[in-house]
CSV table of C-alpha atoms and ligand atoms in Angstrom, one decimal:
chain,number,residue,atom,x,y,z
A,521,UNK,CA,78.2,113.2,73.9
A,522,UNK,CA,79.9,109.7,73.4
A,523,UNK,CA,77.3,107.7,71.5
A,524,UNK,CA,78.2,104.5,73.4
A,525,UNK,CA,77.7,106.1,76.9
A,526,UNK,CA,74.9,104.2,78.8
A,527,UNK,CA,72.4,106.4,80.6
A,528,UNK,CA,73.8,104.9,84.0
A,529,UNK,CA,77.3,103.6,84.5
A,530,UNK,CA,78.4,101.6,87.5
A,531,UNK,CA,81.9,102.7,88.4
A,532,UNK,CA,84.6,101.0,90.5
A,533,UNK,CA,87.1,103.6,91.8
A,534,UNK,CA,90.4,102.2,92.8
A,535,UNK,CA,92.6,104.1,95.3
A,536,UNK,CA,91.6,105.7,98.5
A,537,UNK,CA,93.4,109.0,99.1
A,538,UNK,CA,92.8,112.8,98.3
A,539,UNK,CA,93.0,112.5,94.6
A,540,UNK,CA,90.3,109.8,94.6
A,541,UNK,CA,88.1,111.8,96.9
A,542,UNK,CA,88.3,114.6,94.4
A,543,UNK,CA,87.5,112.3,91.7
A,544,UNK,CA,84.6,110.8,93.5
A,545,UNK,CA,83.2,114.1,94.4
A,546,UNK,CA,83.1,115.1,90.8
A,547,UNK,CA,81.7,111.8,89.7
A,548,UNK,CA,78.9,112.2,92.0
A,549,UNK,CA,77.8,115.3,90.1
A,550,UNK,CA,77.4,113.2,87.0
A,551,UNK,CA,73.8,112.3,85.8
A,552,UNK,CA,75.5,109.1,84.4
A,553,UNK,CA,76.8,107.8,87.6
A,554,UNK,CA,75.0,104.6,88.7
A,555,UNK,CA,76.5,102.6,91.6
A,556,UNK,CA,79.9,103.9,92.8
A,557,UNK,CA,82.1,101.2,94.3
A,558,UNK,CA,84.9,102.0,96.8
A,559,UNK,CA,87.9,100.1,97.9
A,560,UNK,CA,87.8,98.8,101.4
A,561,UNK,CA,91.0,100.5,102.4
A,562,UNK,CA,89.9,103.9,101.1
A,563,UNK,CA,89.8,107.0,103.5
A,564,UNK,CA,86.7,107.6,105.7
A,565,UNK,CA,85.1,110.2,103.4
A,566,UNK,CA,85.3,107.9,100.3
A,567,UNK,CA,83.8,105.0,102.2
A,568,UNK,CA,80.8,107.0,102.7
A,569,UNK,CA,80.3,108.0,99.0
A,570,UNK,CA,79.6,104.6,97.6
A,571,UNK,CA,79.4,101.0,98.3
A,572,UNK,CA,82.4,99.3,99.5
A,573,UNK,CA,83.7,96.3,97.4
A,574,UNK,CA,83.8,92.8,99.2
A,575,UNK,CA,87.5,92.6,99.0
A,576,UNK,CA,90.7,94.6,98.6
A,577,UNK,CA,91.6,95.1,95.0
A,578,UNK,CA,94.9,93.5,93.7
A,579,UNK,CA,96.2,92.2,90.5
A,580,UNK,CA,96.5,88.8,92.1
A,581,UNK,CA,92.8,88.7,92.5
A,582,UNK,CA,92.0,90.0,89.1
A,583,UNK,CA,90.2,87.0,87.9
A,584,UNK,CA,87.7,87.2,90.7
A,585,UNK,CA,87.5,91.0,90.4
A,586,UNK,CA,86.4,90.7,86.8
A,587,UNK,CA,83.8,88.2,87.5
A,588,UNK,CA,82.7,90.5,90.3
A,589,UNK,CA,82.5,93.5,88.0
A,590,UNK,CA,80.4,91.4,85.5
A,591,UNK,CA,78.1,90.4,88.3
A,592,UNK,CA,77.6,94.0,89.6
A,593,UNK,CA,77.5,95.3,86.1
A,594,UNK,CA,80.5,97.6,86.6
A,595,UNK,CA,81.4,98.9,83.1
A,596,UNK,CA,83.9,101.6,84.2
A,597,UNK,CA,87.0,101.1,86.4
A,598,UNK,CA,88.9,104.2,87.3
A,599,UNK,CA,92.4,103.6,88.6
A,600,UNK,CA,93.7,106.5,90.7
A,601,UNK,CA,97.2,105.4,91.9
A,602,UNK,CA,100.3,104.3,90.1
A,603,UNK,CA,100.8,101.3,92.1
A,604,UNK,CA,98.0,99.0,90.5
A,605,UNK,CA,98.8,100.5,87.1
A,606,UNK,CA,102.5,99.5,87.5
A,607,UNK,CA,101.3,96.0,88.5
A,608,UNK,CA,99.3,95.7,85.4
A,609,UNK,CA,95.7,95.8,86.8
A,610,UNK,CA,94.4,97.5,83.5
A,611,UNK,CA,95.9,94.5,81.5
A,612,UNK,CA,94.4,92.0,83.9
A,613,UNK,CA,90.9,93.5,83.7
A,614,UNK,CA,90.8,93.8,79.9
A,615,UNK,CA,87.4,92.6,78.7
A,616,UNK,CA,84.9,93.7,76.1
A,617,UNK,CA,82.4,94.8,78.7
A,618,UNK,CA,84.7,96.9,80.8
A,619,UNK,CA,86.4,100.1,80.1
A,620,UNK,CA,89.5,100.8,82.3
A,621,UNK,CA,90.8,104.4,82.9
A,622,UNK,CA,94.4,104.1,83.3
A,623,UNK,CA,97.2,102.8,81.0
A,624,UNK,CA,98.5,99.3,80.7
A,625,UNK,CA,101.5,98.1,82.5
A,626,UNK,CA,103.6,98.9,79.4
A,627,UNK,CA,102.3,102.5,79.3
A,628,UNK,CA,102.8,102.9,83.2
A,629,UNK,CA,106.4,102.0,82.7
A,630,UNK,CA,106.9,105.8,81.9
A,631,UNK,CA,106.3,106.4,85.6
A,632,UNK,CA,107.7,103.3,87.3
A,633,UNK,CA,110.9,103.0,85.5
A,634,UNK,CA,112.6,106.4,85.3
A,635,UNK,CA,115.5,105.0,83.3
A,636,UNK,CA,113.1,103.7,80.6
A,637,UNK,CA,111.4,107.1,80.5
A,638,UNK,CA,114.7,108.8,79.9
A,639,UNK,CA,115.5,106.4,77.2
A,640,UNK,CA,112.2,107.0,75.5
A,641,UNK,CA,112.6,110.9,75.9
A,642,UNK,CA,116.1,110.7,74.3
A,643,UNK,CA,114.8,108.6,71.4
A,644,UNK,CA,111.9,111.0,70.7
A,645,UNK,CA,114.2,114.1,71.2
A,646,UNK,CA,112.1,115.3,74.1
A,647,UNK,CA,113.8,118.1,76.1
A,648,UNK,CA,114.8,116.8,79.5
A,649,UNK,CA,117.6,116.9,82.0
A,650,UNK,CA,120.7,114.9,81.0
A,651,UNK,CA,121.0,111.8,82.9
A,652,UNK,CA,122.8,108.6,83.4
A,653,UNK,CA,121.7,105.3,84.9
A,654,UNK,CA,123.7,103.1,87.3
A,655,UNK,CA,123.2,99.7,88.9
A,656,UNK,CA,126.3,99.6,91.2
A,657,UNK,CA,127.4,102.1,93.7
A,658,UNK,CA,130.9,102.0,92.3
A,659,UNK,CA,130.0,103.1,88.9
A,660,UNK,CA,127.8,105.7,90.2
A,661,UNK,CA,130.4,107.2,92.6
A,662,UNK,CA,133.1,107.1,89.9
A,663,UNK,CA,130.8,109.0,87.5
A,664,UNK,CA,129.8,111.5,90.2
A,665,UNK,CA,133.6,112.3,90.8
A,666,UNK,CA,133.8,113.5,87.1
A,667,UNK,CA,131.1,116.1,87.5
A,668,UNK,CA,131.4,119.5,88.8
A,669,UNK,CA,127.9,120.8,88.4
A,670,UNK,CA,125.1,120.1,90.9
A,671,UNK,CA,123.1,117.0,90.4
A,672,UNK,CA,119.9,115.2,91.3
A,673,UNK,CA,120.0,111.7,92.5
A,674,UNK,CA,116.8,109.5,91.7
A,675,UNK,CA,115.7,106.0,92.6
A,676,UNK,CA,114.3,104.9,89.4
A,677,UNK,CA,111.3,102.9,90.8
A,678,UNK,CA,108.1,104.1,92.6
A,679,UNK,CA,108.8,105.9,95.8
A,680,UNK,CA,105.7,108.2,96.3
A,681,UNK,CA,107.6,111.3,95.3
A,682,UNK,CA,110.2,110.7,97.9
A,683,UNK,CA,113.0,109.0,96.0
A,684,UNK,CA,114.5,112.2,94.5
A,685,UNK,CA,117.2,114.0,96.3
A,686,UNK,CA,118.1,117.4,94.9
A,687,UNK,CA,121.8,117.8,96.0
A,688,UNK,CA,123.8,121.0,96.7
A,689,UNK,CA,127.2,119.4,97.0
A,690,UNK,CA,129.1,116.2,96.1
A,691,UNK,CA,128.7,115.0,99.7
A,692,UNK,CA,125.0,115.4,99.6
A,693,UNK,CA,125.1,113.2,96.3
A,694,UNK,CA,127.3,110.5,97.7
A,695,UNK,CA,125.0,110.3,100.8
A,696,UNK,CA,122.0,110.0,98.6
A,697,UNK,CA,123.4,107.3,96.5
A,698,UNK,CA,124.4,105.4,99.7
A,699,UNK,CA,120.9,105.7,101.1
A,700,UNK,CA,119.2,104.6,97.9
A,701,UNK,CA,121.7,101.8,96.9
A,702,UNK,CA,123.2,100.5,100.0
A,703,UNK,CA,120.8,101.2,102.8
A,704,UNK,CA,118.0,100.6,100.4
A,705,UNK,CA,115.7,103.3,101.9
A,706,UNK,CA,113.4,102.9,99.0
A,707,UNK,CA,113.7,99.0,98.7
A,708,UNK,CA,113.9,97.6,95.2
A,709,UNK,CA,112.9,101.1,93.7
A,710,UNK,CA,116.6,101.8,94.3
A,711,UNK,CA,118.1,99.0,92.4
A,712,UNK,CA,119.1,101.5,89.7
A,713,UNK,CA,119.8,105.3,90.4
A,714,UNK,CA,119.8,108.1,87.8
A,715,UNK,CA,122.3,110.8,88.3
A,716,UNK,CA,120.8,113.8,86.7
A,717,UNK,CA,121.7,117.3,85.7
A,718,UNK,CA,120.1,119.8,88.1
A,719,UNK,CA,117.8,122.2,86.3
A,720,UNK,CA,116.8,125.6,87.5
A,721,UNK,CA,113.4,127.2,87.0
A,722,UNK,CA,109.8,127.1,88.1
A,723,UNK,CA,107.9,123.9,87.9
A,724,UNK,CA,104.7,123.1,86.2
A,725,UNK,CA,102.4,120.0,86.3
A,726,UNK,CA,100.9,119.5,82.9
A,727,UNK,CA,98.1,116.8,82.9
A,728,UNK,CA,96.6,115.5,79.7
A,729,UNK,CA,93.9,113.0,79.0
A,730,UNK,CA,94.9,110.7,76.4
A,731,UNK,CA,92.7,108.2,74.7
A,732,UNK,CA,95.3,106.4,72.7
A,733,UNK,CA,95.5,109.1,70.1
A,734,UNK,CA,93.8,112.3,71.1
A,735,UNK,CA,95.5,114.5,73.6
A,736,UNK,CA,93.3,116.8,75.8
A,737,UNK,CA,95.5,119.0,77.9
A,738,UNK,CA,94.0,120.1,81.3
A,739,UNK,CA,94.6,123.5,82.7
A,740,UNK,CA,98.1,123.4,84.1
A,741,UNK,CA,98.9,123.5,87.9
A,742,UNK,CA,101.9,124.1,90.1
A,743,UNK,CA,102.6,121.8,92.9
A,744,UNK,CA,104.9,122.4,95.9
A,745,UNK,CA,106.7,119.3,96.7
A,746,UNK,CA,109.0,120.4,99.5
A,747,UNK,CA,107.8,120.0,103.1
A,748,UNK,CA,108.7,123.5,104.3
A,749,UNK,CA,107.6,127.0,103.5
A,750,UNK,CA,109.7,128.7,101.0
A,751,UNK,CA,110.4,125.4,99.4
A,752,UNK,CA,112.8,123.9,101.9
A,753,UNK,CA,113.4,120.5,103.3
A,754,UNK,CA,112.8,117.1,101.9
A,755,UNK,CA,110.4,116.3,99.0
A,756,UNK,CA,106.9,114.9,99.9
A,757,UNK,CA,104.1,113.6,97.7
A,758,UNK,CA,103.0,117.3,97.4
A,759,UNK,CA,102.1,119.9,100.0
A,760,UNK,CA,99.8,121.9,98.0
A,761,UNK,CA,98.9,123.0,94.3
A,762,UNK,CA,97.0,125.8,92.6
A,763,UNK,CA,95.4,126.1,89.2
A,764,UNK,CA,95.5,127.9,86.8
A,765,UNK,CA,99.1,129.3,86.7
A,766,UNK,CA,100.2,132.3,84.9
A,767,UNK,CA,103.5,130.5,84.3
A,768,UNK,CA,102.0,128.6,81.6
A,769,UNK,CA,101.0,131.0,78.9
A,770,UNK,CA,99.7,129.8,75.6
A,771,UNK,CA,103.0,129.8,73.8
A,772,UNK,CA,104.5,127.7,76.5
A,773,UNK,CA,101.6,125.2,76.5
A,774,UNK,CA,101.9,124.9,72.6
A,775,UNK,CA,105.6,124.0,73.0
A,776,UNK,CA,104.9,121.4,75.7
A,777,UNK,CA,102.0,120.0,73.6
A,778,UNK,CA,104.2,119.9,70.5
A,779,UNK,CA,107.6,119.0,71.9
A,780,UNK,CA,106.7,116.7,74.9
A,781,UNK,CA,103.2,115.2,74.8
A,782,UNK,CA,102.7,114.4,71.1
A,783,UNK,CA,106.2,112.8,70.7
A,784,UNK,CA,105.9,110.6,73.8
A,785,UNK,CA,102.4,109.3,72.9
A,786,UNK,CA,103.9,108.7,69.3
A,787,UNK,CA,106.9,107.1,70.7
A,788,UNK,CA,104.9,104.7,72.9
A,789,UNK,CA,102.7,103.9,69.9
A,790,UNK,CA,105.8,102.9,68.0
A,791,UNK,CA,106.5,100.5,70.8
A,792,UNK,CA,103.0,99.1,70.4
A,793,UNK,CA,101.8,100.9,73.5
A,794,UNK,CA,98.3,102.5,73.1
A,795,UNK,CA,98.2,104.9,76.2
A,796,UNK,CA,94.8,105.6,77.6
A,797,UNK,CA,94.6,107.6,80.9
A,798,UNK,CA,96.3,110.5,82.3
A,799,UNK,CA,99.6,111.6,81.0
A,800,UNK,CA,101.2,113.8,83.6
A,801,UNK,CA,104.4,115.6,82.7
A,802,UNK,CA,106.3,117.3,85.4
A,803,UNK,CA,108.0,120.2,83.7
A,804,UNK,CA,110.8,122.6,84.7
A,805,UNK,CA,110.5,126.0,82.9
A,806,UNK,CA,114.2,126.6,82.4
A,807,UNK,CA,116.0,129.5,80.6
A,808,UNK,CA,116.4,127.1,77.7
A,809,UNK,CA,112.6,126.2,77.4
A,810,UNK,CA,110.5,123.7,79.1
A,811,UNK,CA,112.1,120.4,80.0
A,812,UNK,CA,110.7,117.2,81.4
A,813,UNK,CA,111.5,116.3,85.0
A,814,UNK,CA,109.4,113.1,84.9
A,815,UNK,CA,106.3,111.5,83.6
A,816,UNK,CA,103.4,110.1,85.6
A,817,UNK,CA,100.7,107.9,84.2
A,818,UNK,CA,97.9,109.0,86.5
A,819,UNK,CA,96.3,112.1,88.0
A,820,UNK,CA,98.4,114.0,90.4
A,821,UNK,CA,97.9,114.4,94.1
A,822,UNK,CA,97.2,117.1,95.1
A,823,UNK,CA,96.9,118.6,91.5
A,824,UNK,CA,93.6,116.7,91.1
A,825,UNK,CA,92.1,118.4,94.1
A,826,UNK,CA,92.8,121.7,92.4
A,827,UNK,CA,91.8,120.5,89.0
A,828,UNK,CA,88.4,118.7,89.8
A,829,UNK,CA,86.8,121.8,91.4
A,830,UNK,CA,87.5,123.8,88.1
A,831,UNK,CA,86.7,121.1,85.5
A,832,UNK,CA,83.4,121.7,83.9
A,833,UNK,CA,81.3,118.9,82.5
A,834,UNK,CA,80.4,115.3,83.2
A,835,UNK,CA,83.3,113.4,84.6
A,836,UNK,CA,81.7,109.9,84.0
A,837,UNK,CA,81.2,111.0,80.4
A,838,UNK,CA,84.8,112.3,80.1
A,839,UNK,CA,86.5,109.3,81.5
A,840,UNK,CA,84.2,106.8,79.8
A,841,UNK,CA,85.2,108.5,76.5
A,842,UNK,CA,88.9,108.5,77.2
A,843,UNK,CA,89.0,104.9,78.2
A,844,UNK,CA,87.2,103.9,75.1
A,845,UNK,CA,89.3,106.0,72.6
A,846,UNK,CA,86.4,108.5,72.0
A,847,UNK,CA,87.8,111.8,73.3
A,848,UNK,CA,87.1,113.6,70.1
A,849,UNK,CA,83.5,113.7,71.3
A,850,UNK,CA,84.3,115.6,74.4
A,851,UNK,CA,85.0,119.4,75.0
A,852,UNK,CA,86.8,120.3,78.0
A,853,UNK,CA,86.4,123.6,79.9
A,854,UNK,CA,87.3,125.1,83.2
A,855,UNK,CA,85.8,127.4,85.7
A,856,UNK,CA,87.8,130.7,85.4
A,857,UNK,CA,88.2,131.0,89.2
A,858,UNK,CA,91.3,130.1,90.8
A,859,UNK,CA,91.7,126.9,93.1
A,860,UNK,CA,94.3,126.5,95.8
A,861,UNK,CA,94.7,123.4,97.7
A,862,UNK,CA,96.8,122.9,100.9
A,863,UNK,CA,97.6,119.5,102.3
A,864,UNK,CA,97.1,119.3,106.1
A,865,UNK,CA,99.8,116.8,107.3
A,866,UNK,CA,100.7,114.7,110.3
A,867,UNK,CA,103.7,116.1,112.3
A,868,UNK,CA,106.8,114.4,111.2
A,869,UNK,CA,105.6,113.8,107.6
A,870,UNK,CA,107.4,112.9,105.2
A,871,UNK,CA,109.3,111.0,107.9
A,872,UNK,CA,107.8,109.0,110.7
A,873,UNK,CA,104.4,110.3,112.1
A,874,UNK,CA,101.7,109.1,114.5
A,875,UNK,CA,98.3,107.9,113.4
A,876,UNK,CA,94.9,107.7,115.1
A,877,UNK,CA,94.8,111.3,116.1
A,878,UNK,CA,91.2,112.7,116.4
A,879,UNK,CA,90.4,115.3,113.8
A,880,UNK,CA,88.0,118.2,114.4
A,881,UNK,CA,87.0,121.4,112.6
A,882,UNK,CA,85.9,120.1,109.2
A,883,UNK,CA,82.5,121.7,109.1
A,884,UNK,CA,83.9,124.9,110.3
A,885,UNK,CA,86.6,124.8,107.5
A,886,UNK,CA,84.1,124.2,104.8
A,887,UNK,CA,82.2,127.3,106.1
A,888,UNK,CA,85.0,129.6,105.7
A,889,UNK,CA,83.9,130.6,102.0
A,890,UNK,CA,82.2,133.8,101.3
A,891,UNK,CA,79.7,134.3,98.5
A,892,UNK,CA,80.9,133.1,95.1
A,893,UNK,CA,83.6,131.0,96.7
A,894,UNK,CA,83.9,127.5,98.0
A,895,UNK,CA,86.0,125.3,100.1
A,896,UNK,CA,86.2,121.6,99.8
A,897,UNK,CA,87.8,119.5,102.4
A,898,UNK,CA,89.0,116.4,100.6
A,899,UNK,CA,90.1,113.4,102.8
A,900,UNK,CA,93.5,111.9,102.2
A,901,UNK,CA,94.7,109.8,105.2
A,902,UNK,CA,91.6,109.5,107.3
A,903,UNK,CA,89.8,106.6,109.0
A,904,UNK,CA,87.3,106.0,111.8
A,905,UNK,CA,88.3,104.6,115.1
A,906,UNK,CA,86.4,102.1,117.1
A,907,UNK,CA,84.2,104.9,118.7
A,908,UNK,CA,83.4,106.1,115.1
A,909,UNK,CA,85.5,109.3,115.5
A,910,UNK,CA,87.4,110.6,112.4
A,911,UNK,CA,91.1,110.0,113.0
A,912,UNK,CA,94.3,110.5,111.1
A,913,UNK,CA,95.7,107.5,109.2
A,914,UNK,CA,98.4,108.9,106.9
A,915,UNK,CA,101.0,111.6,106.4
A,916,UNK,CA,98.8,113.8,104.2
A,917,UNK,CA,95.6,113.7,106.1
A,918,UNK,CA,93.3,116.3,104.4
A,919,UNK,CA,93.5,118.5,101.4
A,920,UNK,CA,91.7,121.8,101.7
A,921,UNK,CA,90.8,123.3,98.3
A,922,UNK,CA,89.5,126.9,98.0
A,923,UNK,CA,88.0,128.3,94.9
A,924,UNK,CA,88.0,132.0,94.6
A,925,UNK,CA,88.3,135.0,92.2
A,926,UNK,CA,92.1,135.3,92.4
A,927,UNK,CA,95.0,133.1,93.4
A,928,UNK,CA,95.8,135.4,96.3
A,929,UNK,CA,92.3,135.2,97.7
A,930,UNK,CA,92.1,131.3,97.1
A,931,UNK,CA,95.5,131.0,99.0
A,932,UNK,CA,94.1,133.2,101.9
A,933,UNK,CA,90.9,131.2,102.0
A,934,UNK,CA,92.6,127.8,101.8
A,935,UNK,CA,94.8,128.8,104.6
A,936,UNK,CA,92.0,130.2,106.8
A,937,UNK,CA,90.0,127.0,106.2
A,938,UNK,CA,93.0,124.7,106.9
A,939,UNK,CA,93.7,126.6,110.2
A,940,UNK,CA,90.3,125.7,111.4
A,941,UNK,CA,91.1,122.0,111.2
A,942,UNK,CA,92.6,120.5,114.3
A,943,UNK,CA,94.4,117.3,115.2
A,944,UNK,CA,97.5,116.9,117.4
A,945,UNK,CA,100.7,117.6,115.3
A,946,UNK,CA,98.8,119.1,112.3
A,947,UNK,CA,100.7,121.4,110.0
A,948,UNK,CA,100.4,122.8,106.5
A,949,UNK,CA,102.2,125.3,104.2
A,950,UNK,CA,100.7,128.6,104.1
A,951,UNK,CA,102.6,129.8,101.0
A,952,UNK,CA,101.1,127.6,98.2
A,953,UNK,CA,101.5,129.7,95.0
A,954,UNK,CA,104.1,132.0,96.7
A,955,UNK,CA,106.5,132.0,93.7
A,956,UNK,CA,104.1,133.5,91.2
A,957,UNK,CA,102.3,135.7,93.9
A,958,UNK,CA,105.7,137.4,94.6
A,959,UNK,CA,106.1,138.0,90.8
A,960,UNK,CA,102.6,139.4,90.3
B,240,AMP,P1,110.4,113.8,90.2
B,240,AMP,O1,109.7,112.8,91.1
B,240,AMP,O2,111.4,113.2,89.3
B,240,AMP,O3,109.4,114.8,89.5
B,240,AMP,O4,111.1,114.8,91.2
B,240,AMP,C1,110.6,115.3,92.4
B,240,AMP,C2,111.0,116.7,92.4
B,240,AMP,O5,112.5,116.8,92.5
B,240,AMP,C3,110.7,117.6,91.3
B,240,AMP,O6,109.3,118.0,91.3
B,240,AMP,C4,111.7,118.7,91.3
B,240,AMP,O7,111.3,119.6,92.4
B,240,AMP,C5,112.9,117.9,91.8
B,240,AMP,N1,113.7,117.6,90.6
B,240,AMP,C6,113.6,116.4,90.0
B,240,AMP,N2,114.5,116.4,89.0
B,240,AMP,C7,115.1,117.6,89.0
B,240,AMP,C8,116.2,118.1,88.1
B,240,AMP,N3,116.8,117.4,87.2
B,240,AMP,N4,116.6,119.4,88.4
B,240,AMP,C9,116.2,120.0,89.6
B,240,AMP,N5,115.1,119.4,90.4
B,240,AMP,C10,114.6,118.4,90.1
B,241,LIG,N1,102.0,115.8,93.1
B,241,LIG,C1,102.8,115.0,92.3
B,241,LIG,C2,102.4,113.7,92.0
B,241,LIG,O1,101.2,113.4,92.1
B,241,LIG,O2,103.3,112.9,91.6
């Protein structure tokens, strides 16, 4: 155990979606959790898991937030989403009495500036797709006309997983560049575009806890980003994930650790950046070995919902140690069972969708598990209406996670549980894990 860990730690959890619900659920199992504080805009389930902070969290109010943390004796702040990390909330909260889990703005740049991330990868010889960055439509189009092979067009800023267009034809690519740079569908996130070589292979989400120098790799997951079954349609924030995955054997994980995680943490350190938090590498397993698609600087959503139910040990202790540079005191282990998580979404997502639809069936969903199994229904975009009813308030409404003896059983259980949830327009993918299940 970390020698500095107090017997009780008051924790402020920033973020209010499915990832944070899974984190809060795991925090509540810790004997070290004191008061848990939740952000006012968090979903309905999170609001009932702790006390709600007096005001919304923002970097602009960091001075007051810091004083408030002192008064309430909050000593650990856990930042879930990329937004506050990109805005520099970790930097703004820095103080001797407060540990912040999540990198500084300079570390978060790996995620919020894809062109910077590419440059760092190039410098550190990290395997990744070839890419060029452009700030004008003319240059981007000129470059595109010189390329024969399929490309991927990316807005370089933060777009909640939606600013990436995988193109089959040159017309698709031209259209994507126009949407990002001219129509500004992603706002300022599209000031610069990357035109990237399109890689082929299976995708892997590799998340690691990094305390500045130690890198503890979590059991890998596979996420399904496209909205439709069979991996068709536009990208979303993630329609489901499962863990563990047979795609990542020990040899592959050793390569990813050695050729991706260690060199990027070292490269950041050379730039003066001590990275503390989650380093999340989106990897494509290509015929030429693992290659990085992107880095994120936080837990994945919905990967976290599949990881937290398997992670053993005390999450307060783990994140406290990570934020304080003391991971060497921590052993990580995972429940050998398989987790499969499916996102139950509002009709129309990732495009326009309605809000305020009354949700039913949650208890019935949780009761779908047999002995030695479990089902957790994590809230993502939910709220209470004036009548106190649980209603939808986002594109991804709930993430249903099943834990069972095999991936196929976990998938079937997650599907059965998700089917018991009802709200107008609800839909989910029933094929999470299909690519490895087909191969097994
Ligand atoms: P990103 O946000 O960069 O991870 O991209 C979102 C998704 O787009 C990834 O999970 C992949 O499915 C796909 N993608 C991104 N980059 C590439 C690439 N270079 N080749 C093929 N697919 C890609
Ligand atoms: N599920 C992918 C992400 O969190 O970025």
